[in-house]
Short mmCIF file of C-alpha atoms in Angstrom, two decimals:
data_model
loop_
_atom_site.label_atom_id
_atom_site.label_comp_id
_atom_site.label_asym_id
_atom_site.label_seq_id
_atom_site.Cartn_x
_atom_site.Cartn_y
_atom_site.Cartn_z
CA MET A 75 0.00 0.00 0.00
CA ARG A 76 1.30 3.46 -0.78
CA ARG A 77 2.56 5.42 2.14
CA LEU A 78 -0.16 7.45 3.79
CA THR A 79 2.10 10.48 3.83
CA LEU A 80 1.82 10.66 0.06
CA LEU A 81 -1.84 11.62 0.35
CA VAL A 82 -0.95 15.16 1.28
CA VAL A 83 0.70 15.76 -2.09
CA ALA A 84 -2.38 15.22 -4.20
CA ALA A 85 -2.09 18.30 -6.34
CA ALA A 86 -2.50 17.34 -9.99
CA ILE A 87 0.99 16.93 -11.42
CA VAL A 88 -0.37 17.03 -14.94
CA ALA A 89 -3.49 19.12 -15.04
CA GLY A 90 -4.10 21.05 -11.89
CA CYS A 91 -6.75 18.67 -10.64
CA GLY A 92 -6.52 19.03 -6.89
CA LYS A 93 -5.32 21.23 -4.06
CA THR A 94 -3.12 20.25 -1.18
CA ASP A 95 -2.48 22.10 2.03
CA PRO A 96 0.40 24.55 1.46
CA PRO A 97 3.71 23.48 2.94
CA VAL A 98 4.87 25.09 6.16
CA GLN A 99 7.84 26.61 4.35
CA PRO A 100 6.92 26.85 0.67
CA PRO A 101 9.80 27.10 -1.77
CA LYS A 102 10.64 30.42 -3.31
CA PRO A 103 8.93 30.88 -6.66
CA PRO A 104 11.19 30.38 -9.67
CA THR A 105 12.52 33.40 -11.52
CA VAL A 106 10.31 34.02 -14.54
CA ALA A 107 10.95 36.68 -17.13
CA PRO A 108 8.31 39.42 -17.43
CA PRO A 109 5.84 39.46 -20.30
CA ILE A 110 6.59 41.49 -23.41
CA ALA A 111 3.99 44.19 -23.85
CA GLY A 112 1.69 43.39 -26.71
CA GLY A 113 4.48 41.45 -28.35
CA ASN A 114 2.72 38.17 -27.80
CA GLN A 115 -0.51 39.38 -26.30
CA VAL A 116 -4.21 39.12 -26.91
CA PRO A 117 -5.40 41.02 -29.98
CA GLY A 118 -8.16 43.49 -29.30
CA GLN A 119 -11.32 44.74 -30.87
CA GLY A 120 -10.52 48.36 -31.57
CA PRO A 121 -12.04 49.50 -34.88
CA GLY A 122 -8.70 49.65 -36.67
CA ASN A 123 -7.29 46.38 -35.40
CA PRO A 124 -7.11 43.75 -38.19
CA VAL A 125 -8.31 41.10 -35.74
CA ALA A 126 -11.46 43.09 -35.02
CA ALA A 127 -11.98 43.58 -38.76
CA GLY A 128 -12.29 39.83 -39.30
CA ASN A 129 -8.71 38.80 -39.99
CA PRO A 130 -7.25 37.01 -36.95
CA SER A 131 -3.67 37.30 -38.14
CA ALA A 132 -1.97 40.16 -36.27
CA TRP A 133 -2.03 42.32 -33.16
CA GLY A 134 -0.49 45.50 -31.76
CA TRP A 135 2.97 45.33 -30.20
CA ILE A 136 5.46 47.66 -28.53
CA GLY A 137 7.99 45.06 -27.33
CA ALA A 138 8.47 46.34 -23.78
CA GLN A 139 9.02 43.89 -20.94
CA LEU A 140 6.64 44.97 -18.19
CA GLY A 141 6.26 44.13 -14.52
CA GLU A 142 4.66 45.39 -11.34
CA VAL A 143 6.15 48.63 -10.02
CA PRO A 144 8.79 47.94 -7.31
CA GLN A 145 7.95 49.35 -3.90
CA ASP A 146 10.84 51.82 -3.90
CA LEU A 147 9.74 53.36 -7.20
CA ALA A 148 6.11 53.43 -6.11
CA ALA A 149 7.13 55.34 -2.98
CA ARG A 150 9.46 57.68 -4.89
CA TYR A 151 6.76 58.66 -7.38
CA GLN A 152 3.95 58.63 -4.77
CA LEU A 153 1.79 56.49 -7.04
CA GLN A 154 -1.92 56.43 -6.36
CA HIS A 155 -2.42 53.38 -8.60
CA GLY A 156 -0.21 50.55 -9.79
CA GLY A 157 1.44 51.66 -13.02
CA ALA A 158 3.59 49.44 -15.24
CA HIS A 159 7.35 49.09 -14.76
CA VAL A 160 9.50 48.88 -17.92
CA LYS A 161 12.12 46.18 -17.28
CA GLY A 162 13.62 45.77 -20.75
CA PHE A 163 12.90 45.41 -24.44
CA ALA A 164 12.45 42.65 -26.98
CA ASP A 165 14.54 42.54 -30.14
CA GLY A 166 13.17 45.03 -32.64
CA SER A 167 10.99 46.77 -30.06
CA PRO A 168 9.26 49.83 -31.56
CA ALA A 169 9.19 51.40 -28.07
CA ARG A 170 12.96 51.30 -27.53
CA GLY A 171 14.28 54.85 -27.50
CA ALA A 172 10.94 56.37 -26.57
CA LEU A 173 10.64 54.32 -23.39
CA GLN A 174 13.61 53.61 -21.13
CA GLU A 175 14.38 50.86 -18.65
CA ASN A 176 12.99 51.64 -15.18
CA ASP A 177 10.31 53.93 -16.63
CA VAL A 178 6.97 53.70 -14.85
CA VAL A 179 4.02 54.16 -17.21
CA VAL A 180 1.08 55.67 -15.34
CA ARG A 181 -1.21 56.85 -18.12
CA VAL A 182 -1.87 56.21 -21.83
CA GLY A 183 -4.10 58.79 -23.46
CA ASP A 184 -6.85 59.45 -20.95
CA GLN A 185 -6.65 56.04 -19.23
CA ASP A 186 -4.84 55.39 -15.96
CA ILE A 187 -2.55 52.34 -15.91
CA ASP A 188 -3.21 50.26 -12.80
CA GLY A 189 -0.87 47.45 -13.77
CA PRO A 190 0.95 45.75 -16.67
CA ALA A 191 -2.20 43.97 -17.88
CA THR A 192 -3.98 47.28 -18.48
CA LEU A 193 -1.15 48.61 -20.61
CA LEU A 194 -0.98 45.34 -22.54
CA ALA A 195 -4.72 45.54 -23.23
CA ILE A 196 -4.43 49.08 -24.61
CA VAL A 197 -1.57 48.05 -26.89
CA ARG A 198 -3.39 44.99 -28.19
CA ASP A 199 -6.48 47.11 -28.97
CA SER A 200 -4.46 49.61 -31.00
CA GLU A 201 -4.00 49.56 -34.75
CA PRO A 202 -0.39 48.96 -35.80
CA GLY A 203 1.16 52.30 -36.75
CA ARG A 204 -0.92 54.31 -34.30
CA GLU A 205 0.86 56.79 -32.00
CA LEU A 206 0.02 56.41 -28.30
CA ALA A 207 0.59 59.20 -25.76
CA PHE A 208 2.33 57.88 -22.62
CA SER A 209 2.70 59.60 -19.25
CA VAL A 210 5.88 58.22 -17.71
CA HIS A 211 7.71 58.68 -14.41
CA ARG A 212 11.48 58.55 -14.74
CA ALA A 213 14.44 59.96 -12.84
CA ALA A 214 14.10 63.35 -14.57
CA GLY A 215 10.44 63.66 -13.55
CA LEU A 216 7.04 63.06 -15.16
CA VAL A 217 7.39 63.18 -18.94
CA GLN A 218 5.06 62.86 -21.91
CA ILE A 219 6.24 60.69 -24.78
CA SER A 220 4.79 59.20 -27.94
CA VAL A 221 5.10 55.49 -28.77
CA LYS A 222 4.24 54.01 -32.17
CA VAL A 223 2.49 50.63 -32.04
CA GLY A 224 4.13 47.86 -34.04
CA GLU A 225 2.69 44.59 -35.35
CA ARG A 226 3.13 40.91 -34.62
CA ARG A 227 1.88 38.21 -37.00
CA CYS A 228 0.02 35.27 -35.42
CA LYS A 229 1.37 32.48 -37.64
CA GLU A 230 4.97 33.63 -37.32
CA SER A 231 4.65 33.84 -33.55
CA LEU A 232 3.03 30.40 -33.32
CA ASP A 233 5.74 28.77 -35.44
CA LYS A 234 8.51 30.35 -33.37
CA ALA A 235 6.87 29.40 -30.07
CA LEU A 236 6.42 25.81 -31.23
CA GLN A 237 9.99 25.48 -32.47
CA THR A 238 11.65 26.86 -29.35
CA GLY A 239 9.23 25.08 -27.00
CA VAL A 240 9.84 21.71 -28.63
CA GLU A 241 13.60 22.23 -28.58
CA TRP A 242 13.51 22.97 -24.87
CA LEU A 243 11.19 20.09 -23.93
CA THR A 244 13.01 17.45 -25.98
CA ALA A 245 16.29 18.55 -24.38
CA GLN A 246 14.84 17.59 -20.98
CA GLN A 247 14.20 13.97 -22.00
CA ARG A 248 16.21 11.36 -20.12
CA PRO A 249 18.20 8.61 -21.88
CA ASP A 250 15.49 6.12 -20.84
CA GLY A 251 12.88 8.16 -22.74
CA ALA A 252 11.19 9.64 -19.67
CA TRP A 253 10.84 13.12 -18.20
CA GLU A 254 11.41 13.93 -14.57
CA TYR A 255 9.59 16.19 -12.18
CA PRO A 256 12.84 18.06 -11.53
CA HIS A 257 12.08 21.35 -9.84
CA PRO A 258 11.30 22.18 -6.21
CA SER A 259 7.55 22.37 -5.75
CA ARG A 260 4.78 21.13 -3.48
CA ILE A 261 6.25 17.63 -3.29
CA GLY A 262 9.80 18.70 -2.50
CA GLU A 263 13.12 18.40 -4.23
CA SER A 264 13.74 16.27 -7.28
CA THR A 265 14.61 12.65 -6.65
CA GLY A 266 16.21 12.31 -10.06
CA ARG A 267 13.71 9.60 -11.00
CA PRO A 268 11.43 9.50 -14.06
CA HIS A 269 7.79 10.44 -13.65
CA SER A 270 5.04 8.58 -15.53
CA ALA A 271 2.42 11.34 -15.60
CA VAL A 272 4.84 14.11 -16.61
CA THR A 273 6.29 11.82 -19.30
CA ALA A 274 2.81 11.13 -20.64
CA LEU A 275 2.07 14.85 -20.80
CA ALA A 276 5.32 15.59 -22.66
CA VAL A 277 4.80 12.74 -25.10
CA ALA A 278 1.17 13.72 -25.79
CA ALA A 279 2.28 17.28 -26.47
CA LEU A 280 5.06 16.24 -28.84
CA ALA A 281 2.89 13.67 -30.60
CA SER A 282 0.25 16.34 -31.21
CA LEU A 283 2.46 18.77 -33.12
CA PRO A 284 0.83 20.18 -36.26
CA LYS A 285 1.93 19.05 -39.70
CA GLY A 286 4.83 21.09 -40.93
CA GLY A 287 5.91 21.85 -37.36
CA PRO A 288 9.05 20.75 -35.54
CA ASP A 289 10.09 17.11 -35.85
CA ALA A 290 9.90 15.28 -32.53
CA LYS A 291 9.29 11.73 -33.77
CA ASP A 292 12.36 10.27 -32.08
CA ALA A 293 11.50 11.81 -28.71
CA VAL A 294 7.91 10.57 -29.04
CA ALA A 295 9.04 7.05 -29.93
CA ARG A 296 11.39 6.84 -26.94
CA GLY A 297 8.79 8.32 -24.60
CA ILE A 298 6.09 5.92 -25.75
CA ALA A 299 8.46 2.98 -25.31
CA PHE A 300 9.02 4.07 -21.71
CA LEU A 301 5.28 4.46 -21.05
CA LYS A 302 4.42 1.09 -22.58
CA GLY A 303 6.84 -0.43 -20.12
CA ARG A 304 4.79 1.05 -17.29
CA ILE A 305 1.43 -0.39 -18.28
CA ASN A 306 0.31 -2.59 -15.38
CA SER A 307 -1.83 -5.73 -15.30
CA ASP A 308 -5.00 -3.59 -15.28
CA GLY A 309 -3.93 -1.91 -18.51
CA LEU A 310 -3.30 1.44 -16.79
CA VAL A 311 -0.08 3.45 -17.01
CA ASP A 312 1.34 3.12 -13.51
CA ALA A 313 4.45 4.07 -11.51
CA PRO A 314 6.57 2.41 -8.83
CA GLU A 315 5.66 3.23 -5.26
CA GLU A 316 8.68 5.46 -4.65
CA GLU A 317 7.47 7.85 -7.37
CA GLY A 318 4.47 8.83 -5.23
CA ILE A 319 0.98 9.19 -6.59
CA ALA A 320 0.94 7.85 -10.14
CA TYR A 321 -2.12 9.79 -11.38
CA ARG A 322 -3.08 6.75 -13.42
CA THR A 323 -6.10 8.38 -15.06
CA TYR A 324 -4.02 11.27 -16.40
CA ALA A 325 -1.03 9.11 -17.35
CA THR A 326 -3.22 6.54 -19.11
CA SER A 327 -5.36 9.14 -20.89
CA LEU A 328 -2.38 11.13 -22.13
CA THR A 329 -0.57 7.99 -23.28
CA LEU A 330 -3.68 6.95 -25.20
CA LEU A 331 -3.94 10.44 -26.70
CA ALA A 332 -0.29 10.26 -27.79
CA LEU A 333 -0.78 6.87 -29.45
CA ALA A 334 -3.94 8.03 -31.20
CA ARG A 335 -2.21 11.17 -32.45
CA ARG A 336 0.89 9.28 -33.61
CA GLY A 337 -1.23 7.12 -35.90
CA ASP A 338 1.12 4.13 -36.06
CA ALA A 339 -0.60 0.86 -36.97
CA ALA A 340 1.84 -0.96 -34.67
CA ASP A 341 0.14 0.73 -31.69
CA LYS A 342 -3.30 -0.78 -32.36
CA ALA A 343 -3.14 -3.45 -29.66
CA ASP A 344 -1.86 -0.98 -27.07
CA ILE A 345 -4.59 1.51 -27.98
CA GLU A 346 -7.24 -1.15 -27.52
CA ARG A 347 -5.72 -2.16 -24.19
CA LEU A 348 -5.69 1.42 -22.89
CA VAL A 349 -9.24 2.07 -24.10
CA ASP A 350 -10.42 -1.04 -22.28
CA ALA A 351 -8.54 0.01 -19.14
CA LEU A 352 -10.22 3.44 -19.12
CA ARG A 353 -13.62 1.83 -19.62
CA ARG A 354 -13.05 -0.49 -16.65
CA SER A 355 -11.61 2.23 -14.39
CA GLN A 356 -14.55 4.59 -14.86
CA MET A 357 -16.42 4.74 -11.54
CA ALA A 358 -19.83 3.18 -12.04
CA GLU A 359 -21.45 -0.17 -11.27
CA ASN A 360 -17.99 -1.76 -11.22
CA VAL A 361 -17.31 -0.08 -7.85
CA GLY A 362 -20.83 -0.38 -6.50
CA LEU A 363 -22.16 2.97 -7.68
CA THR A 364 -25.58 3.60 -9.21
CA PRO A 365 -26.57 6.42 -11.60
CA LEU A 366 -27.90 8.30 -8.56
CA ASP A 367 -24.43 8.57 -6.97
CA TRP A 368 -22.67 11.89 -7.64
CA LEU A 369 -19.38 10.16 -8.56
CA TYR A 370 -21.07 7.96 -11.16
CA GLY A 371 -19.45 8.30 -14.59
CA SER A 372 -16.24 10.00 -13.40
CA TRP A 373 -12.70 8.71 -13.02
CA ASN A 374 -10.77 8.57 -9.78
CA THR A 375 -8.15 11.29 -9.47
CA TYR A 376 -5.97 9.10 -7.30
CA ASP A 377 -4.70 5.56 -7.44
CA GLN A 378 -6.68 3.39 -5.05
CA GLN A 379 -10.39 2.71 -4.95
CA VAL A 380 -10.74 3.34 -1.23
CA VAL A 381 -12.70 5.95 0.63
CA TYR A 382 -9.89 8.32 1.55
CA THR A 383 -8.40 8.47 -1.96
CA THR A 384 -11.52 8.40 -4.12
CA ARG A 385 -12.47 11.63 -5.83
CA GLY A 386 -13.93 12.32 -9.23
CA ASP A 387 -13.67 15.72 -10.91
CA LEU A 388 -14.08 17.36 -14.30
CA SER A 389 -10.34 17.61 -14.87
CA GLY A 390 -9.44 13.92 -14.87
CA THR A 391 -12.82 13.05 -16.41
CA SER A 392 -12.35 15.47 -19.33
CA PHE A 393 -8.89 14.03 -20.05
CA ALA A 394 -10.25 10.49 -20.08
CA LEU A 395 -13.19 11.44 -22.31
CA HIS A 396 -10.86 13.32 -24.66
CA ALA A 397 -8.52 10.36 -25.02
CA LEU A 398 -11.39 7.97 -25.72
CA TYR A 399 -12.83 10.42 -28.25
CA ALA A 400 -9.43 10.80 -29.97
CA ALA A 401 -9.07 7.01 -30.07
CA GLY A 402 -12.28 6.76 -32.09
CA VAL A 403 -14.63 5.34 -29.45
CA PRO A 404 -18.17 6.05 -30.76
CA ALA A 405 -20.58 8.39 -28.99
CA ASN A 406 -23.04 5.57 -28.27
CA ASP A 407 -20.48 3.68 -26.20
CA PRO A 408 -21.65 3.25 -22.58
CA VAL A 409 -18.49 4.98 -21.35
CA PHE A 410 -19.81 8.27 -22.78
CA ARG A 411 -23.38 7.70 -21.62
CA ARG A 412 -22.05 7.29 -18.08
CA GLY A 413 -19.58 10.15 -18.41
CA VAL A 414 -22.13 12.71 -19.50
CA GLN A 415 -24.14 12.09 -16.33
CA PHE A 416 -21.22 13.21 -14.19
CA VAL A 417 -20.45 16.20 -16.42
CA LYS A 418 -24.05 17.41 -16.28
CA ARG A 419 -24.11 17.23 -12.49
CA ALA A 420 -21.19 19.66 -12.33
CA GLN A 421 -22.94 22.31 -14.45
CA ASN A 422 -24.53 25.14 -12.49
CA MET A 423 -27.98 25.49 -13.95
CA ARG A 424 -31.51 25.39 -12.64
CA GLU A 425 -33.11 22.00 -13.06
CA SER A 426 -36.38 22.82 -11.28
CA GLY A 427 -37.82 25.42 -8.93
CA PRO A 428 -36.62 29.03 -8.62
CA GLY A 429 -33.20 29.82 -9.97
CA LEU A 430 -30.24 31.42 -8.21
CA PRO A 431 -28.81 33.90 -10.75
CA GLU A 432 -25.52 34.28 -8.88
CA LEU A 433 -24.93 30.52 -9.01
CA ASP A 434 -27.08 29.03 -11.77
CA ASP A 435 -25.07 30.75 -14.50
CA GLY A 436 -24.45 27.80 -16.86
CA GLY A 437 -20.80 27.45 -15.91
CA PHE A 438 -19.22 24.44 -14.25
CA THR A 439 -17.54 23.72 -10.97
CA PHE A 440 -14.80 21.21 -10.13
CA ASN A 441 -17.29 18.50 -9.22
CA PRO A 442 -20.82 18.46 -7.77
CA ARG A 443 -19.40 18.51 -4.23
CA ASP A 444 -16.44 20.86 -4.51
CA GLY A 445 -15.04 23.95 -6.23
CA LYS A 446 -11.96 26.14 -5.91
CA ALA A 447 -13.82 29.43 -6.45
CA GLY A 448 -15.77 29.25 -3.21
CA SER A 449 -19.33 28.35 -2.34
CA LYS A 450 -22.57 29.70 -0.95
CA GLN A 451 -24.64 28.01 1.72
CA ILE A 452 -28.21 27.92 0.41
CA ASN A 453 -29.74 26.35 3.50
CA ARG A 454 -28.70 23.93 6.23
CA GLU A 455 -28.56 21.03 3.80
CA VAL A 456 -27.51 22.64 0.50
CA GLU A 457 -24.16 24.22 -0.41
CA LYS A 458 -23.54 25.31 -4.00
CA PHE A 459 -20.20 26.06 -5.60
CA TYR A 460 -19.43 28.96 -7.91
CA SER A 461 -18.51 28.43 -11.56
CA TYR A 462 -15.02 29.29 -12.77
CA GLY A 463 -13.02 29.09 -15.97
CA SER A 464 -11.05 25.83 -16.00
CA PRO A 465 -13.90 23.47 -15.03
CA THR A 466 -16.25 25.35 -17.35
CA SER A 467 -13.79 24.64 -20.17
CA ASP A 468 -13.44 21.03 -19.00
CA GLY A 469 -17.19 20.64 -18.72
CA LEU A 470 -17.84 22.19 -22.11
CA ARG A 471 -15.40 19.93 -23.93
CA GLY A 472 -16.47 16.92 -21.85
CA LEU A 473 -20.06 17.49 -22.95
CA PHE A 474 -19.01 17.68 -26.56
CA TYR A 475 -16.95 14.46 -26.43
CA CYS A 476 -20.04 12.70 -25.06
CA VAL A 477 -22.85 14.18 -27.18
CA ARG A 478 -20.89 15.29 -30.31
CA LYS A 479 -23.37 18.14 -30.91
CA LYS A 480 -22.36 21.81 -30.89
CA ASP A 481 -26.01 22.87 -30.71
CA ASP A 482 -26.71 20.79 -27.61
CA PRO A 483 -28.55 23.14 -25.17
CA ARG A 484 -26.08 22.54 -22.36
CA VAL A 485 -23.14 23.22 -24.69
CA GLN A 486 -24.72 26.50 -25.72
CA ILE A 487 -25.38 27.46 -22.10
CA GLY A 488 -21.72 26.76 -21.29
CA LEU A 489 -20.61 28.93 -24.22
CA ALA A 490 -22.88 31.70 -22.95
CA TRP A 491 -20.92 31.65 -19.69
CA PHE A 492 -17.77 32.52 -21.64
CA ALA A 493 -19.65 35.25 -23.52
CA ARG A 494 -19.88 36.95 -20.12
CA ASN A 495 -16.57 35.85 -18.59
CA PHE A 496 -14.09 35.40 -21.44
CA THR A 497 -10.52 36.38 -20.63
CA VAL A 498 -7.06 34.97 -21.23
CA GLU A 499 -5.41 37.11 -18.57
CA ARG A 500 -6.36 34.77 -15.74
CA ASN A 501 -8.54 31.81 -14.87
CA PRO A 502 -11.88 33.67 -14.43
CA GLY A 503 -14.46 33.23 -11.71
CA PHE A 504 -12.31 33.56 -8.59
CA GLN A 505 -12.76 37.22 -7.77
CA ARG A 506 -15.58 37.84 -5.33
CA GLU A 507 -15.83 41.00 -3.28
CA GLY A 508 -12.56 42.10 -4.88
CA ARG A 509 -10.41 39.12 -3.94
CA ASP A 510 -9.56 35.53 -4.70
CA PRO A 511 -11.04 33.56 -1.78
CA ILE A 512 -8.37 30.87 -2.00
CA VAL A 513 -4.68 31.28 -2.88
CA ARG A 514 -4.00 32.72 -6.34
CA PHE A 515 -5.79 29.99 -8.23
CA ASP A 516 -6.76 32.56 -10.86
CA GLN A 517 -3.08 32.68 -11.89
CA GLY A 518 -1.79 29.36 -10.51
CA LEU A 519 -4.15 27.45 -12.81
CA HIS A 520 -3.40 29.64 -15.81
CA PHE A 521 -1.66 27.32 -18.31
CA TYR A 522 -4.10 24.52 -17.61
CA TYR A 523 -7.02 26.89 -18.13
CA LEU A 524 -5.66 28.18 -21.47
CA HIS A 525 -5.21 24.63 -22.71
CA SER A 526 -8.67 23.48 -21.71
CA LEU A 527 -10.23 26.70 -23.04
CA ALA A 528 -8.59 26.15 -26.43
CA GLU A 529 -9.80 22.55 -26.58
CA ALA A 530 -13.34 23.54 -25.57
CA LEU A 531 -13.71 26.41 -28.03
CA HIS A 532 -12.10 24.41 -30.83
CA GLU A 533 -14.80 21.76 -30.49
CA THR A 534 -17.79 24.01 -29.86
CA ALA A 535 -17.28 27.58 -31.14
CA GLY A 536 -15.65 27.63 -34.58
CA ASP A 537 -13.19 30.48 -35.21
CA SER A 538 -14.93 33.06 -33.02
CA VAL A 539 -16.92 33.27 -29.83
CA LEU A 540 -19.33 36.03 -28.86
CA VAL A 541 -18.01 38.19 -26.05
CA GLU A 542 -20.41 40.87 -24.86
CA GLY A 543 -22.29 40.52 -28.12
CA ARG A 544 -19.26 40.89 -30.42
CA PRO A 545 -17.22 38.15 -32.16
CA ARG A 546 -13.88 37.44 -30.53
CA PHE A 547 -11.21 35.49 -32.41
CA TRP A 548 -10.33 33.35 -29.45
CA ALA A 549 -7.40 31.47 -31.02
CA ALA A 550 -5.46 34.68 -31.61
CA ASP A 551 -6.29 35.81 -28.08
CA ILE A 552 -5.00 32.60 -26.49
CA LEU A 553 -1.97 32.51 -28.79
CA GLY A 554 -1.00 36.01 -27.78
CA LYS A 555 -1.16 35.21 -24.10
CA VAL A 556 0.68 31.88 -24.39
CA CYS A 557 3.48 33.44 -26.43
CA SER A 558 3.79 36.39 -24.05
CA LEU A 559 4.55 34.00 -21.19
CA GLN A 560 7.20 31.95 -22.98
CA GLN A 561 10.76 32.31 -21.68
CA LYS A 562 13.72 33.13 -23.91
CA ASP A 563 15.02 29.55 -23.71
CA GLY A 564 11.70 28.20 -25.02
CA ARG A 565 10.14 26.91 -21.80
CA TRP A 566 7.06 28.06 -19.94
CA GLN A 567 6.97 28.30 -16.15
CA ASN A 568 4.37 29.74 -13.80
CA PRO A 569 5.72 31.83 -10.90
CA ILE A 570 2.69 30.77 -8.84
CA ASN A 571 3.31 27.31 -7.36
CA VAL A 572 -0.12 26.38 -6.00
CA MET A 573 -0.89 23.86 -8.77
CA ASN A 574 2.52 22.63 -9.97
CA GLU A 575 2.64 24.81 -13.07
CA ASP A 576 5.88 26.13 -11.61
CA ASP A 577 7.44 22.95 -13.00
CA PRO A 578 8.51 23.86 -16.57
CA ASN A 579 8.03 20.32 -17.90
CA VAL A 580 4.38 20.50 -16.87
CA ALA A 581 3.85 24.08 -18.05
CA THR A 582 5.65 23.55 -21.36
CA GLY A 583 3.73 20.35 -22.09
CA LEU A 584 0.43 22.13 -21.50
CA CYS A 585 1.40 25.07 -23.70
CA LEU A 586 2.55 22.89 -26.59
CA LEU A 587 -0.77 21.03 -26.45
CA THR A 588 -2.47 24.42 -26.58
CA LEU A 589 -0.44 25.60 -29.57
CA ASP A 590 -1.39 22.47 -31.48
CA VAL A 591 -5.06 23.41 -31.12
CA LEU A 592 -4.41 27.03 -32.08
CA ALA A 593 -2.50 26.00 -35.21
CA GLN A 594 -5.81 24.82 -36.64
CA HIS A 595 -7.27 28.34 -36.42
CA VAL A 596 -4.58 30.99 -36.95
CA ARG A 597 -3.03 31.89 -40.26
#
């Protein structure tokens, strides 16, 4: 039996599926380079922006690396709001010369700048070639300068991000074909051992690369060979006890996805074996559940079917449903009929009686009994959990994998949630009364959210999604944000460590999976 102490490290290594208690002395967050303003950022909907005009191919760019204003500069300039601190410049930056390092931008035109995200949004909404008036604090005093907005092309940025991301991730592969979980995080220092779930994520990402993209066939072949060697007698991708929690649902689903994407006839028997294993590991009558049980149709996040480790959620369930869908399992298969029952239970919508507008908004929560965005006690017996971005994306794509209909009423209700809450700046739904009620989940679950959002909108929304009544070219939006967060060496890494996205193998795998989806929409 796995050591009981391992139960406290049940954060989702692969997909941000669960929260653990924070360690007494959490590690310092890794150093992450600041984003580049507009350089790889969401395109806007200003009237002159080509994205707004119906051509999701470019966005505004000034090429300034921005961050929060340091406390000493904020005190020196007696700032009443946040401002944006200029930390450096990208190659070819159109702002270099006008802006200087250590400038603090406090106003653009008639709009106050309360942080880097506000400045980025203004840049992205500006037509390339437009002159923007900046109010800037610098050593000489408050100055007024003019900055001309440049342009970044979506396809060029996607190709570059893919190439450098793949180069970085393949360089991390071990001689045995695996990837490690090498950086300090919630489960401590690296042991130097391979990790099944992280390997499966890396292999799925590399196997999913678009045609004409970087060649990673050798890395995929070696990674798959390693994962096949870890398939246990139940047909699930497992790990030795010393590795900790194996996250068999994630590891198995991602391995199946990789095999399905690789398309090698030699993998047929292994694909069938993994499909059968996921069918048998779905929690239903096989573990004594009935369709009335809230866990019915989900997959266990953890490794043992016992009370203290059993939990179903939309994250692991959406990955399993996606893998089965990619492997060609038909919609009428019982695995999908069971799965859709769990997915529906996690959607916040009125089934009967009076509705609760604050809660019954059509979005999804983590599972019918839990959610990271907080809850509201309805009465002594009923507690309801607020919707937020990542499970709404998971629920939306999970519904589609099961029903295969974009016009399904529940799919449309889920899309309507994003029409009101769409953003790529953070995982939405956490801010209530001006604060995140938990611990930075809006940013700590960022890469996972962007990946799931891309998958969900790819399946259900076409090239655009309505946001406040106007079409939004979501693929260019997500691409801009993903590229803005890529490091110079090609990796991605989240400075917030609450959900293991601070590990660059995890973050880079998620972002490469996202770019594969986006490649089908940008040009």
